[in-house]
Structure formats: C-alpha cells, structure tokens
Amino acid sequence: MSSASRRRVPALVVSSLAAGLLLAAASSATAATFTGSGAISTDYVWRGTTQTQGDPAVQAGFKAATDNGLYGAIWGSNVEFAPETKASSEIDVTVGWGGTLSEDWALDVNLTHYRYPSTTVDLNWTEAIGTLTWKQNYWAQLGYSTEALAAAEAGAYAQLGARMPLSEQVRLEAAAGYYWLDDAYDDSYAHAQLGAVWAFKAPFELRVTAHATDSSAKTLFPGLAGSRVEAALQASF
C-alpha cells in the first residue's frame, strides 16, 4: 500500500466516525450539546510556526457532543504554505471522547484528521491526541502520528500548559511544547507561548499571544518559526 493510500485509510475512518456521531447527536438533540466558535486573527500560529506566512486568518468550528462524552467536531481556517502546494484552506475533522475522571481531573482523547482540500500535493495527515486537565487550569497533552506533518514517518508532540485567571474577565495562558520529528525531518524543536485573554463582553474575547521557537524550528521551517505575536477576536456559542 502506498503512503498516500495509508493516509486515506485513517482519514476515512475519522471522517466516517465524526459524520456518524454528528448524525446521532442531531437525531437526539435532547441528549447532545452543540457548540461553535469563530475567530479573526492577525496570524495563524500552530505549535510555534505560522500557517499563513504571517497573514491574517478567519477561523470557525462546530462541535456536537453526546451525554456520554463522545463528540465530533469540524474546524477550518485559511492557510498559506509554499506556493507550489497551492494550499489555501485547512479543515480539521475530529472524533473523540472527553469527560471527568474525578472532581479535579478530566481527560480528552481524540483522532484529528488535518485536511488541505485545495492542494496539488497530498498534505493530509491524521494524529491521535490525548489531553489530561487538572482543576480546569493546567494541562498536559500528547500527540502521536505515523505520518507526522504529512511525512511517511512518525512524530510525537508534548505540551504543558496553564491558565491563570486574574479576574472574572482577564486571564493569562502559557504553554511550552516539544515536537519530536527526527524520523520524519531529521530534527526536533521546542516552542513556548504566553497570552492574555480579555473576555470583555460575552461571548466575545480578545486574545494576544506571543510565540517563540528554538533555532531548530527556524532550520526546519525557514521564515515560519521564531518570535511573533498574534492578536485575535474570538467568540464561542
């Protein structure tokens, strides 16, 4: 089986599961929760690197979750990669489970398929992600893919983060991550971010985030990594 065919198999599984879950939730609205989000951002930064060459992004998402914790979600944004890829949009399809383990602990596990429908090359890939949260304000996340960043090799990602409320309307958010890409790209990199969020009027929030990466990220992604600041107006409903 070719690497492209291997990538299509998990993509079909994730898409089918998500579609089935969304239909099940829609057929039983009393047992499901529907939420959405939208944002306008000055940049789209993912794991320390810009996905839009530093240009603005418009993003939106939708999620349906059942009472037992199963959920399906879809999220999209504009992107801008190397010109030869002709990439202009990203659609993430996710199926997973999220719930509380105890009074203080919560867990979310999912499969996320990253899809770029407008490209002339196959950039699609799928990742398994688990996030453990303590007291709603501290989290540890692990991600693993056998096709990291659409390569034919595996990669793993880890992140630690914290949310620090300063008042009912203002909070700080900090996170540090490390991406093991030695098999796929012969190198790995670290990044960190610090942001401030102002919930000035429900459901709207204003977010400003500073990002920084190490020198390995700059070598892996020339012009896309390093230090940058993004600002976003976002809303959840």
GROMACS .gro file of C-alpha atoms in nm, residues 45-229:
model
  185
   45VAL     CA    1   0.025   3.008   1.461
   46TRP     CA    2   0.027   2.634   1.527
   47ARG     CA    3   0.285   2.475   1.755
   48GLY     CA    4   0.504   2.781   1.723
   49THR     CA    5   0.504   2.824   1.344
   50THR     CA    6   0.283   3.041   1.126
   51GLN     CA    7   0.047   2.863   0.890
   52THR     CA    8  -0.039   3.178   0.694
   53GLN     CA    9   0.306   3.330   0.630
   54GLY     CA   10   0.219   3.589   0.895
   55ASP     CA   11  -0.103   3.696   0.721
   56PRO     CA   12  -0.449   3.721   0.888
   57ALA     CA   13  -0.676   3.421   0.929
   58VAL     CA   14  -1.051   3.365   0.956
   59GLN     CA   15  -1.147   3.054   1.150
   60ALA     CA   16  -1.466   2.874   1.252
   61GLY     CA   17  -1.560   2.548   1.417
   62PHE     CA   18  -1.858   2.335   1.519
   63LYS     CA   19  -1.885   2.055   1.776
   64ALA     CA   20  -2.156   1.808   1.873
   65ALA     CA   21  -2.113   1.614   2.198
   66THR     CA   22  -2.333   1.343   2.346
   67ASP     CA   23  -2.412   1.299   2.714
   68ASN     CA   24  -2.166   1.010   2.747
   69GLY     CA   25  -1.873   1.224   2.634
   70LEU     CA   26  -1.840   1.117   2.271
   71TYR     CA   27  -1.806   1.406   2.029
   72GLY     CA   28  -1.743   1.500   1.670
   73ALA     CA   29  -1.604   1.834   1.556
   74ILE     CA   30  -1.503   2.020   1.244
   75TRP     CA   31  -1.283   2.331   1.230
   76GLY     CA   32  -1.148   2.535   0.941
   77SER     CA   33  -0.906   2.816   0.860
   78ASN     CA   34  -0.734   2.972   0.565
   79VAL     CA   35  -0.365   2.881   0.529
   80GLU     CA   36  -0.070   2.980   0.311
   81PHE     CA   37   0.213   2.734   0.257
   82ALA     CA   38   0.483   2.716  -0.013
   83PRO     CA   39   0.343   2.850  -0.345
   84GLU     CA   40   0.388   2.520  -0.527
   85THR     CA   41   0.146   2.344  -0.288
   86LYS     CA   42  -0.137   2.586  -0.373
   87ALA     CA   43  -0.266   2.538  -0.018
   88SER     CA   44  -0.531   2.791   0.079
   89SER     CA   45  -0.752   2.618   0.336
   90GLU     CA   46  -0.735   2.369   0.622
   91ILE     CA   47  -1.021   2.158   0.754
   92ASP     CA   48  -0.973   1.957   1.074
   93VAL     CA   49  -1.215   1.671   1.141
   94THR     CA   50  -1.208   1.530   1.494
   95VAL     CA   51  -1.380   1.241   1.670
   96GLY     CA   52  -1.316   1.168   2.035
   97TRP     CA   53  -1.426   1.135   2.395
   98GLY     CA   54  -1.399   1.385   2.676
   99GLY     CA   55  -1.509   1.362   3.036
  100THR     CA   56  -1.421   1.396   3.403
  101LEU     CA   57  -1.216   1.133   3.582
  102SER     CA   58  -1.269   1.283   3.927
  103GLU     CA   59  -1.354   1.617   4.085
  104ASP     CA   60  -1.021   1.768   3.976
  105TRP     CA   61  -0.918   1.562   3.673
  106ALA     CA   62  -1.055   1.549   3.317
  107LEU     CA   63  -0.941   1.362   3.006
  108ASP     CA   64  -0.989   1.415   2.635
  109VAL     CA   65  -0.874   1.161   2.374
  110ASN     CA   66  -0.933   1.201   2.002
  111LEU     CA   67  -0.827   1.137   1.645
  112THR     CA   68  -0.782   1.452   1.440
  113HIS     CA   69  -0.751   1.450   1.062
  114TYR     CA   70  -0.585   1.757   0.909
  115ARG     CA   71  -0.706   1.808   0.554
  116TYR     CA   72  -0.598   2.060   0.288
  117PRO     CA   73  -0.852   2.025   0.004
  118SER     CA   74  -0.709   2.285  -0.235
  119THR     CA   75  -0.353   2.149  -0.261
  120THR     CA   76  -0.187   1.992  -0.563
  121VAL     CA   77   0.016   1.758  -0.336
  122ASP     CA   78  -0.101   1.526  -0.058
  123LEU     CA   79  -0.060   1.720   0.266
  124ASN     CA   80  -0.334   1.539   0.459
  125TRP     CA   81  -0.249   1.352   0.778
  126THR     CA   82  -0.402   1.216   1.100
  127GLU     CA   83  -0.294   1.239   1.464
  128ALA     CA   84  -0.400   1.078   1.792
  129ILE     CA   85  -0.414   1.333   2.075
  130GLY     CA   86  -0.470   1.298   2.447
  131THR     CA   87  -0.509   1.586   2.694
  132LEU     CA   88  -0.518   1.548   3.073
  133THR     CA   89  -0.650   1.852   3.263
  134TRP     CA   90  -0.622   1.931   3.635
  135LYS     CA   91  -0.865   2.171   3.802
  136GLN     CA   92  -0.960   2.310   3.457
  137ASN     CA   93  -0.649   2.531   3.458
  138TYR     CA   94  -0.350   2.302   3.400
  139TRP     CA   95  -0.299   2.051   3.122
  140ALA     CA   96  -0.060   1.800   2.972
  141GLN     CA   97  -0.103   1.695   2.610
  142LEU     CA   98   0.049   1.419   2.399
  143GLY     CA   99   0.008   1.373   2.026
  144TYR     CA  100   0.134   1.092   1.802
  145SER     CA  101   0.113   1.028   1.430
  146THR     CA  102   0.264   0.771   1.197
  147GLU     CA  103   0.255   1.037   0.925
  148ALA     CA  104   0.368   1.349   1.108
  149LEU     CA  105   0.311   1.669   0.910
  150ALA     CA  106   0.215   1.455   0.607
  151ALA     CA  107   0.550   1.275   0.603
  152ALA     CA  108   0.578   0.898   0.575
  153GLU     CA  109   0.739   0.874   0.920
  154ALA     CA  110   0.623   0.902   1.279
  155GLY     CA  111   0.634   1.207   1.504
  156ALA     CA  112   0.529   1.285   1.861
  157TYR     CA  113   0.430   1.610   2.031
  158ALA     CA  114   0.407   1.704   2.400
  159GLN     CA  115   0.278   2.021   2.564
  160LEU     CA  116   0.239   2.150   2.918
  161GLY     CA  117   0.013   2.448   2.980
  162ALA     CA  118  -0.151   2.662   3.246
  163ARG     CA  119  -0.439   2.905   3.261
  164MET     CA  120  -0.417   3.178   3.529
  165PRO     CA  121  -0.732   3.381   3.595
  166LEU     CA  122  -0.657   3.736   3.707
  167SER     CA  123  -1.020   3.843   3.734
  168GLU     CA  124  -1.361   3.737   3.604
  169GLN     CA  125  -1.274   3.890   3.266
  170VAL     CA  126  -0.897   3.860   3.232
  171ARG     CA  127  -0.671   3.556   3.232
  172LEU     CA  128  -0.320   3.460   3.128
  173GLU     CA  129  -0.241   3.143   2.934
  174ALA     CA  130   0.105   2.989   2.898
  175ALA     CA  131   0.226   2.673   2.727
  176ALA     CA  132   0.551   2.504   2.624
  177GLY     CA  133   0.579   2.224   2.372
  178TYR     CA  134   0.828   1.992   2.211
  179TYR     CA  135   0.787   1.823   1.872
  180TRP     CA  136   0.989   1.506   1.805
  181LEU     CA  137   1.036   1.494   1.425
  182ASP     CA  138   1.370   1.315   1.394
  183ASP     CA  139   1.226   1.025   1.193
  184ALA     CA  140   1.026   1.246   0.961
  185TYR     CA  141   1.251   1.553   0.927
  186ASP     CA  142   1.584   1.461   1.094
  187ASP     CA  143   1.534   1.717   1.369
  188SER     CA  144   1.305   1.819   1.656
  189TYR     CA  145   1.216   2.155   1.806
  190ALA     CA  146   1.076   2.336   2.109
  191HIS     CA  147   0.839   2.630   2.134
  192ALA     CA  148   0.665   2.837   2.401
  193GLN     CA  149   0.381   3.087   2.414
  194LEU     CA  150   0.234   3.339   2.656
  195GLY     CA  151  -0.101   3.503   2.604
  196ALA     CA  152  -0.353   3.734   2.766
  197VAL     CA  153  -0.728   3.696   2.715
  198TRP     CA  154  -0.987   3.963   2.786
  199ALA     CA  155  -1.348   3.842   2.796
  200PHE     CA  156  -1.485   4.191   2.754
  201LYS     CA  157  -1.841   4.101   2.652
  202ALA     CA  158  -1.987   3.751   2.630
  203PRO     CA  159  -1.943   3.561   2.407
  204PHE     CA  160  -1.654   3.771   2.270
  205GLU     CA  161  -1.291   3.760   2.381
  206LEU     CA  162  -0.981   3.945   2.272
  207ARG     CA  163  -0.660   3.738   2.278
  208VAL     CA  164  -0.298   3.850   2.233
  209THR     CA  165  -0.030   3.578   2.226
  210ALA     CA  166   0.349   3.594   2.197
  211HIS     CA  167   0.521   3.290   2.045
  212ALA     CA  168   0.885   3.182   2.038
  213THR     CA  169   1.069   2.878   1.899
  214ASP     CA  170   1.423   2.747   1.925
  215SER     CA  171   1.683   2.755   1.647
  216SER     CA  172   1.593   2.403   1.529
  217ALA     CA  173   1.245   2.522   1.436
  218LYS     CA  174   1.397   2.804   1.231
  219THR     CA  175   1.606   2.547   1.042
  220LEU     CA  176   1.311   2.316   0.985
  221PHE     CA  177   1.070   2.594   0.886
  222PRO     CA  178   1.266   2.889   0.744
  223GLY     CA  179   1.074   3.215   0.772
  224LEU     CA  180   0.785   3.048   0.954
  225ALA     CA  181   0.935   2.993   1.302
  226GLY     CA  182   1.098   3.228   1.551
  227SER     CA  183   0.935   3.504   1.755
  228ARG     CA  184   0.598   3.651   1.661
  229VAL     CA  185   0.284   3.799   1.816
   0.00000   0.00000   0.00000
